[in-house]
Tab-separated table of C-alpha atoms in Angstrom:
chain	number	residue	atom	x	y	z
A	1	UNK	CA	0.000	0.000	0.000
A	2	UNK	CA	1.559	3.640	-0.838
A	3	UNK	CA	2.148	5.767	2.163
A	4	UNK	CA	-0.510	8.553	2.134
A	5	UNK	CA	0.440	12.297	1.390
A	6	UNK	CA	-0.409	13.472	4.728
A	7	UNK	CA	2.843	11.367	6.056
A	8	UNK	CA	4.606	14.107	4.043
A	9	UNK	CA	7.212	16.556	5.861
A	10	UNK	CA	6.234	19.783	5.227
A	11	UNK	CA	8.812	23.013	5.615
A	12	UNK	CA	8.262	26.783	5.176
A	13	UNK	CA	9.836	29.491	4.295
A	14	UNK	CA	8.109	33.391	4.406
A	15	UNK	CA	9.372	32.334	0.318
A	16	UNK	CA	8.421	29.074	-0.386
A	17	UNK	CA	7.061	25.705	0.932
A	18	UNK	CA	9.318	22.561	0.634
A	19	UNK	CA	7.557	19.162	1.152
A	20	UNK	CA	9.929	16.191	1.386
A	21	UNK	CA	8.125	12.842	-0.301
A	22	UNK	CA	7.021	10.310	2.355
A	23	UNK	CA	9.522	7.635	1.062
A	24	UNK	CA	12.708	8.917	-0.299
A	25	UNK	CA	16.607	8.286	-0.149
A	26	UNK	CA	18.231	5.010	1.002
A	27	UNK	CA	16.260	1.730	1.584
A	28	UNK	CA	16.267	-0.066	5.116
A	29	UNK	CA	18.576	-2.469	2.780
A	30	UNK	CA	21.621	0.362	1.867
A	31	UNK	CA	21.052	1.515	5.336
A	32	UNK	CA	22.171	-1.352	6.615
A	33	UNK	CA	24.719	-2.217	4.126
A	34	UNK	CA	26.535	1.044	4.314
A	35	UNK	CA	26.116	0.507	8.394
A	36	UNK	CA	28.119	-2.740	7.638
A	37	UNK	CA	30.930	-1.246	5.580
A	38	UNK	CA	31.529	1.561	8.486
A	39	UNK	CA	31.533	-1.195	10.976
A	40	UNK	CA	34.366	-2.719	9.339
A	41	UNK	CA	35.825	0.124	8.529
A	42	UNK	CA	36.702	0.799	11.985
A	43	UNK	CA	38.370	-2.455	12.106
A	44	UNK	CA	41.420	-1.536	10.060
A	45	UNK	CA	41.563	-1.070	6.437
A	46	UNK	CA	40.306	-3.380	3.748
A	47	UNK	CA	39.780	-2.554	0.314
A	48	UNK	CA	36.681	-1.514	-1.735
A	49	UNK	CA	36.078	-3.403	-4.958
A	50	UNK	CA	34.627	-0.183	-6.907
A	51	UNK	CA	32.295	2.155	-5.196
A	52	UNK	CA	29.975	1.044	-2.208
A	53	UNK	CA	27.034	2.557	-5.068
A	54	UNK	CA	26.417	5.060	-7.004
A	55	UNK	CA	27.177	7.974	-5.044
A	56	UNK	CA	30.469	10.025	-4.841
A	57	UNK	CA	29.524	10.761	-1.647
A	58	UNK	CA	29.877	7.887	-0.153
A	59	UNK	CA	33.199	6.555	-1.682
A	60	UNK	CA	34.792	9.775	-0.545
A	61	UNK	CA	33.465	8.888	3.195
A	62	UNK	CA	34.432	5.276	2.704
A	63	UNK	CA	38.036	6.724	1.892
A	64	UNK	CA	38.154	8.959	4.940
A	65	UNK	CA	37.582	5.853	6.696
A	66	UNK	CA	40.565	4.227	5.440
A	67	UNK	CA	39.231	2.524	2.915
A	68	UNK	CA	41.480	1.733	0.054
A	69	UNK	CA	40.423	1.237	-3.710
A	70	UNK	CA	40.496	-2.083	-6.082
A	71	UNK	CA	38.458	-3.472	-8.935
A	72	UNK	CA	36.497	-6.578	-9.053
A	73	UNK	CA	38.246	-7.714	-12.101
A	74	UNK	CA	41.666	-7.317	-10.902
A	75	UNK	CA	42.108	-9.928	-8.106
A	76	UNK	CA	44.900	-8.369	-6.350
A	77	UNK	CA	44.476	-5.863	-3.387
A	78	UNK	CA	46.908	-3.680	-0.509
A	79	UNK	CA	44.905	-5.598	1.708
A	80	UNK	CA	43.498	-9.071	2.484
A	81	UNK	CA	40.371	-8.129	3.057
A	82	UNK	CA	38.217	-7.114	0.374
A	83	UNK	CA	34.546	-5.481	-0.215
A	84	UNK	CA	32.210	-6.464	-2.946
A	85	UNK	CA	29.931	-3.056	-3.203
A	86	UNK	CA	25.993	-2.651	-2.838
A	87	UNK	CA	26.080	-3.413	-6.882
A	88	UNK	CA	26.960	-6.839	-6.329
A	89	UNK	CA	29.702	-8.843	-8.798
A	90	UNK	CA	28.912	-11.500	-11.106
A	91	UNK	CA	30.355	-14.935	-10.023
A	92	UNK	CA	32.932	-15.622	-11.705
A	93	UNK	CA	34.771	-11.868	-10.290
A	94	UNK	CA	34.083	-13.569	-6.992
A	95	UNK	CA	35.668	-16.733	-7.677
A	96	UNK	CA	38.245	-15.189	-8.788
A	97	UNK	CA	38.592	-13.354	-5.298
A	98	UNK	CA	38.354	-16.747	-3.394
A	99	UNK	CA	40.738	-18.542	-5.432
A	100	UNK	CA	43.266	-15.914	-4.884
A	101	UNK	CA	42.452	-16.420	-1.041
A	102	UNK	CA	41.412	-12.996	0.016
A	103	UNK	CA	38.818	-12.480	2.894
A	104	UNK	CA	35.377	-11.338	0.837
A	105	UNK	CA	32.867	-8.832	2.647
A	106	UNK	CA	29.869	-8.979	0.633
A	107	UNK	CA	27.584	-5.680	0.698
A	108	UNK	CA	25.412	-6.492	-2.360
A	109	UNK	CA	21.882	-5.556	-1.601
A	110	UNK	CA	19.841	-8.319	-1.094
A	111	UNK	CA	16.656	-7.249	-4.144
A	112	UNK	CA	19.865	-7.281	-6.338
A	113	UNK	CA	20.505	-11.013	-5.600
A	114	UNK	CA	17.136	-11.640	-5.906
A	115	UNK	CA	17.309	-10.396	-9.418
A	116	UNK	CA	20.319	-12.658	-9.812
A	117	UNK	CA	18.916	-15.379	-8.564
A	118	UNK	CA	15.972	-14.789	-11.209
A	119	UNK	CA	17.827	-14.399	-13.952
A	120	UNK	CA	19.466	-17.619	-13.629
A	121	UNK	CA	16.152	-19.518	-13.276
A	122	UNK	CA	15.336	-18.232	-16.537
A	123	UNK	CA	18.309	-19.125	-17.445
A	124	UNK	CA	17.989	-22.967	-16.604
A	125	UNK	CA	14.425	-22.962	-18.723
A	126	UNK	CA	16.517	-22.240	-21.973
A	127	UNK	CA	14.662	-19.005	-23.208
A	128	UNK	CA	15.810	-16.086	-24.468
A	129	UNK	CA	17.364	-13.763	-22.028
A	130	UNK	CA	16.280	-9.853	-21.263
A	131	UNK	CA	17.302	-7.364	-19.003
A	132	UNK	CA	15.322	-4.466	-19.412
A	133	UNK	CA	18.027	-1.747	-17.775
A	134	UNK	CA	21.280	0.533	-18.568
A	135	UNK	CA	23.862	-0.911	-20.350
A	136	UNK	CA	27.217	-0.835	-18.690
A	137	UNK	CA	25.616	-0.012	-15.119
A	138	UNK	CA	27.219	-2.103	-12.837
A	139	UNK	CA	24.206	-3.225	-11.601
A	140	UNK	CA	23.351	-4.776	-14.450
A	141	UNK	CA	26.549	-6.004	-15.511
A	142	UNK	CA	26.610	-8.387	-12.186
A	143	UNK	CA	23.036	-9.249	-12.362
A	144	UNK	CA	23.511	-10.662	-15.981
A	145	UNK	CA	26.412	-12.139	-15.101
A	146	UNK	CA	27.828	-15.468	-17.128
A	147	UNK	CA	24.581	-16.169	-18.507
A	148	UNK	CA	24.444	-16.571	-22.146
A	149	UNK	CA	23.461	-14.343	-24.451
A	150	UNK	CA	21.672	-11.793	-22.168
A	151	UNK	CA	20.068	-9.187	-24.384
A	152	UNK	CA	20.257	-5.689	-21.697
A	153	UNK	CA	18.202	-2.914	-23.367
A	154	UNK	CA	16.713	0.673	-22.344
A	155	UNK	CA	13.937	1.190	-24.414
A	156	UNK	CA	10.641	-0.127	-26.159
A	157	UNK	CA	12.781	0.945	-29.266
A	158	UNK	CA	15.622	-1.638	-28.831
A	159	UNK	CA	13.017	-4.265	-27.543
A	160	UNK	CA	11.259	-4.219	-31.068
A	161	UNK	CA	14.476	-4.387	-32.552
A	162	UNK	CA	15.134	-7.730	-30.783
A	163	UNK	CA	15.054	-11.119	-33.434
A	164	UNK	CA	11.612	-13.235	-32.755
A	165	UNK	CA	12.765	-16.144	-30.360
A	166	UNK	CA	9.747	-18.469	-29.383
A	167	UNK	CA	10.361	-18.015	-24.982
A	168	UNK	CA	11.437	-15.139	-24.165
A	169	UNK	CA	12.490	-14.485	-20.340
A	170	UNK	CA	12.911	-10.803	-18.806
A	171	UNK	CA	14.082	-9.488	-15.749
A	172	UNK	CA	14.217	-5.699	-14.619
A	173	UNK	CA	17.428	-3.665	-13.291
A	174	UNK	CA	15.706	-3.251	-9.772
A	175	UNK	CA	16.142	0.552	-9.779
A	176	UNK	CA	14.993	1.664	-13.262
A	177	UNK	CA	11.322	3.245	-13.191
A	178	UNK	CA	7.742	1.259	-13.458
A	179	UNK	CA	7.096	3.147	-16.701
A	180	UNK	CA	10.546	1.805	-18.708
A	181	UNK	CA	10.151	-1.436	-17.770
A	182	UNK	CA	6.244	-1.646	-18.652
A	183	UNK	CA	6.463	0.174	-22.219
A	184	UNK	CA	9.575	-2.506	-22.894
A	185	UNK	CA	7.547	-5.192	-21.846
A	186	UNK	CA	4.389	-4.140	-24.109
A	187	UNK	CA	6.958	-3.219	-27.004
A	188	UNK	CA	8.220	-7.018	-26.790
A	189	UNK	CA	4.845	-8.261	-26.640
A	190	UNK	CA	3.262	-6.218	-29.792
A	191	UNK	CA	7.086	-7.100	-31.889
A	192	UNK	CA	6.268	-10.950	-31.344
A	193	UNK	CA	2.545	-12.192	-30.402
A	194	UNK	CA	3.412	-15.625	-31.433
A	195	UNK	CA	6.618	-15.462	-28.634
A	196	UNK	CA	5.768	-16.393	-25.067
A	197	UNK	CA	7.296	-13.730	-23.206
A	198	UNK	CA	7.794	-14.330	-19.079
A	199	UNK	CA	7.782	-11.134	-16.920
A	200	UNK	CA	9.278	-12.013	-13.882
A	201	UNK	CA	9.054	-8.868	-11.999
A	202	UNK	CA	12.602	-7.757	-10.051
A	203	UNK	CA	11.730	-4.292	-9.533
A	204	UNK	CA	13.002	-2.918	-6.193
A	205	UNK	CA	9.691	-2.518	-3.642
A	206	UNK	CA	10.928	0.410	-2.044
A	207	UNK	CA	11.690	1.920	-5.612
A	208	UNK	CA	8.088	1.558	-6.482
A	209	UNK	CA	6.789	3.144	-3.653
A	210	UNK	CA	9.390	6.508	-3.988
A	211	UNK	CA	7.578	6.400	-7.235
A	212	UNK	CA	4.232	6.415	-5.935
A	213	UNK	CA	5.258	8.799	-3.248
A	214	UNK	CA	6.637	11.133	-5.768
A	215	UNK	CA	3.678	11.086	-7.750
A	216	UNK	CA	1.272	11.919	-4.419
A	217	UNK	CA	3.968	15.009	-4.012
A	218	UNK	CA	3.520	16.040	-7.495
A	219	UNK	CA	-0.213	16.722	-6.831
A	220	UNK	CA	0.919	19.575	-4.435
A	221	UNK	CA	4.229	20.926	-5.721
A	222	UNK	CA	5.318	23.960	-8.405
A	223	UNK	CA	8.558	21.954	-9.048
A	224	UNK	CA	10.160	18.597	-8.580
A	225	UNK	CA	13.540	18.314	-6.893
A	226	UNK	CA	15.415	14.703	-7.220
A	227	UNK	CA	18.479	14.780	-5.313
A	228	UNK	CA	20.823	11.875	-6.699
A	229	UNK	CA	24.281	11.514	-8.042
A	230	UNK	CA	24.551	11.559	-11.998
A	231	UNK	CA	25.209	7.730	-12.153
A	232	UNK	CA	22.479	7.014	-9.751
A	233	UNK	CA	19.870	4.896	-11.491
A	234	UNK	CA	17.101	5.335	-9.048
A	235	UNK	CA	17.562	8.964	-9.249
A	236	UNK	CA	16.571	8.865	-12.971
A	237	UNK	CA	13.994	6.793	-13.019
A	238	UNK	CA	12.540	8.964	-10.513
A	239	UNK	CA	13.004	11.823	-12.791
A	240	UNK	CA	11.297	9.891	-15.499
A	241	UNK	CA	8.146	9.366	-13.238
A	242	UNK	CA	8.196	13.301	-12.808
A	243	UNK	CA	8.281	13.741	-16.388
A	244	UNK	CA	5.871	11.126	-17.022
A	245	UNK	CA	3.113	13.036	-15.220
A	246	UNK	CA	3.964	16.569	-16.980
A	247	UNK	CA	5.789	18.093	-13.905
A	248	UNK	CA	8.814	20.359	-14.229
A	249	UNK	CA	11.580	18.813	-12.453
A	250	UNK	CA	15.210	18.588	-11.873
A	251	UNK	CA	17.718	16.498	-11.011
A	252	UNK	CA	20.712	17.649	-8.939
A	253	UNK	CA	23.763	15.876	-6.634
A	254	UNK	CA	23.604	19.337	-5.061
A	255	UNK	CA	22.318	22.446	-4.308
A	256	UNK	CA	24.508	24.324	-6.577
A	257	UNK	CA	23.490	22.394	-9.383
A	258	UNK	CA	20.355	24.935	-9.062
A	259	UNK	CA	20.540	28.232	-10.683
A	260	UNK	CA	18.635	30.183	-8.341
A	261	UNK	CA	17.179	32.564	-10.673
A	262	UNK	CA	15.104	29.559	-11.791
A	263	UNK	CA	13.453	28.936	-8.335
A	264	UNK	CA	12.108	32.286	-7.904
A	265	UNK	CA	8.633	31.627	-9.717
A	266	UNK	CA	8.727	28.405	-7.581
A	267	UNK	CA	6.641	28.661	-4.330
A	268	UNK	CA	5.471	24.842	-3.427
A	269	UNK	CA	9.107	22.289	-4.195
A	270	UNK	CA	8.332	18.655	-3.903
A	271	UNK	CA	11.811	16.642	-2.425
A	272	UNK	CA	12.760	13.041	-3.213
A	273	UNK	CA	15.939	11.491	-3.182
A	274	UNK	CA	17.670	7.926	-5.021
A	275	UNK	CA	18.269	4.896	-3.584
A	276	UNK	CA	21.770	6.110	-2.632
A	277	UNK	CA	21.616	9.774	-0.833
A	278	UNK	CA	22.188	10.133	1.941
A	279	UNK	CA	19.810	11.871	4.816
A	280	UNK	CA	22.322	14.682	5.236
A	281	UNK	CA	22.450	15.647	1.166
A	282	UNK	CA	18.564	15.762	1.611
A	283	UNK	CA	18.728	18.322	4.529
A	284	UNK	CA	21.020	20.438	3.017
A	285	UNK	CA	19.467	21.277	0.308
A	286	UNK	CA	15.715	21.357	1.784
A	287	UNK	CA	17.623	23.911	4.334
A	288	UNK	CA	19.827	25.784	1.383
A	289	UNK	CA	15.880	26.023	-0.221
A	290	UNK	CA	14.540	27.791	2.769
A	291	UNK	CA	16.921	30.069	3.059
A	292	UNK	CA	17.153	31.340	-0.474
């Protein structure tokens, strides 16, 4: 069920009114995942495998920390102890960890092994693999993983450009928005009707419901404000549901990615956030908005 608007956090200004979406930044699931990583962070240093997520932010805190920097393809690290980020890896990159005998920390979120877990079922039925998501995201990269053939496309566009196979079997990035991953779904459907095409549905929960949360705030709100770093997934599909339902919006890492000139004919802002920023970006700019 989608938390009602009234659960909203509402802020004022004598200049404007800020309301902050009832569900927005990091999951219960980063939460505790990045609560992990700082745990053992304060055990000495080990060394991060590519970013905890998609978020500057937190690498650079990860690095204040001590944490040093490695790559899951390159199984050799300054320490012994190594991180496998929120992302997750495919298996083979963590094979390759164990058989070079390194202690593995794995933070991957557990709605991204879900997907993997998914995608290999389809796997073992023989059909045609789909991943409707962003090429090259890591995310997607470790869901599909060494499963053959996986076809990872962005848009109804490059679904209907897919070759008729008679089973087809799709799987979502977790974080990309309801409305991509529906419109690829129907595009794959109308392409082939004589292809059985399974949905099996690996959206994130939480994502859905900062969607539905965002589109209860866009009822009240002048302008939408995502807050999410450039490579955060969540934070455009979240844009795309703004855009979706006709509202202006932006999306910004910070505050000064605002020109403030543009906010003046704003009076009623509507706040979410991405799966990866954290509570502290949010604040700052709701207060940075306040005071302007």
């Amino acid at each position: 069920m989608a938390t009602p608007l009234s659960a909203t956090s509402i802020s004022q200004s004598p200049r404007r009114e800020v309301r902050r979406a009832a569900v927005l930044g990091m999951s219960q699931e980063t939460r505790d995942a990045w609560n992990r990583l700082v745990r053992r962070l304060s055990g000495g240093a080990l060394t991060l495998l590519g970013a905890p997520g998609p978020n500057r932010v937190l690498l650079d805190r990860a690095r204040r920390s001590g944490a040093l920097e490695g790559a899951l393809d390159d199984p050799s690290a300054p320490t012994r102890e190594v991180v496998i980020p929120f992302t997750g890896a495919t298996p083979h990159q963590r094979q390759l960890w164990k058989d070079s005998d390194y202690k593995i920390t794995d933070l991957t979120l557990p709605v991204i092994r879900r997907a993997h877990v998914t995608m290999k079922l389809l796997d073992a039925e023989g059909c045609r693999l789909v991943l409707a998501g962003h090429p090259g995201d890591p995310e997607c990269l470790a869901i599909a993983g060494e499963s053959r053939g996986v076809a990872v496309i962005e848009s109804a566009d490059e679904a209907a450009d897919l070759p008729f196979a008679p089973h087809t079997g799709i799987i979502f990035q977790t974080s990309i928005s309801s409305q991509r991953a529906r419109t690829i779904v129907e595009a794959l459907r109308h392409r082939h009707r004589d292809s059985k095409v399974q949905v099996l549905d690996t959206l994130s929960p939480v994502a859905l419901r900062r969607e539905q949360t965002l589109r209860d705030l866009a009822r009240e709100s002048d302008l939408l404000l995502i807050i999410a770093d450039p490579a955060d997934p969540s934070g455009r599909a979240l844009y795309e549901t703004a855009r979706w339902l006709g509202r202006p919006a932006r999306i910004i890492h910070r505050f000064d990615d605002l020109d403030p000139d543009e906010l003046q004919d704003f009076r009623h802002i509507g706040l979410s956030a991405g799966e990866f920023t954290t509570d502290d970006e949010i604040a700052q700019v709701e207060m940075q908005l306040l005071n302007l």
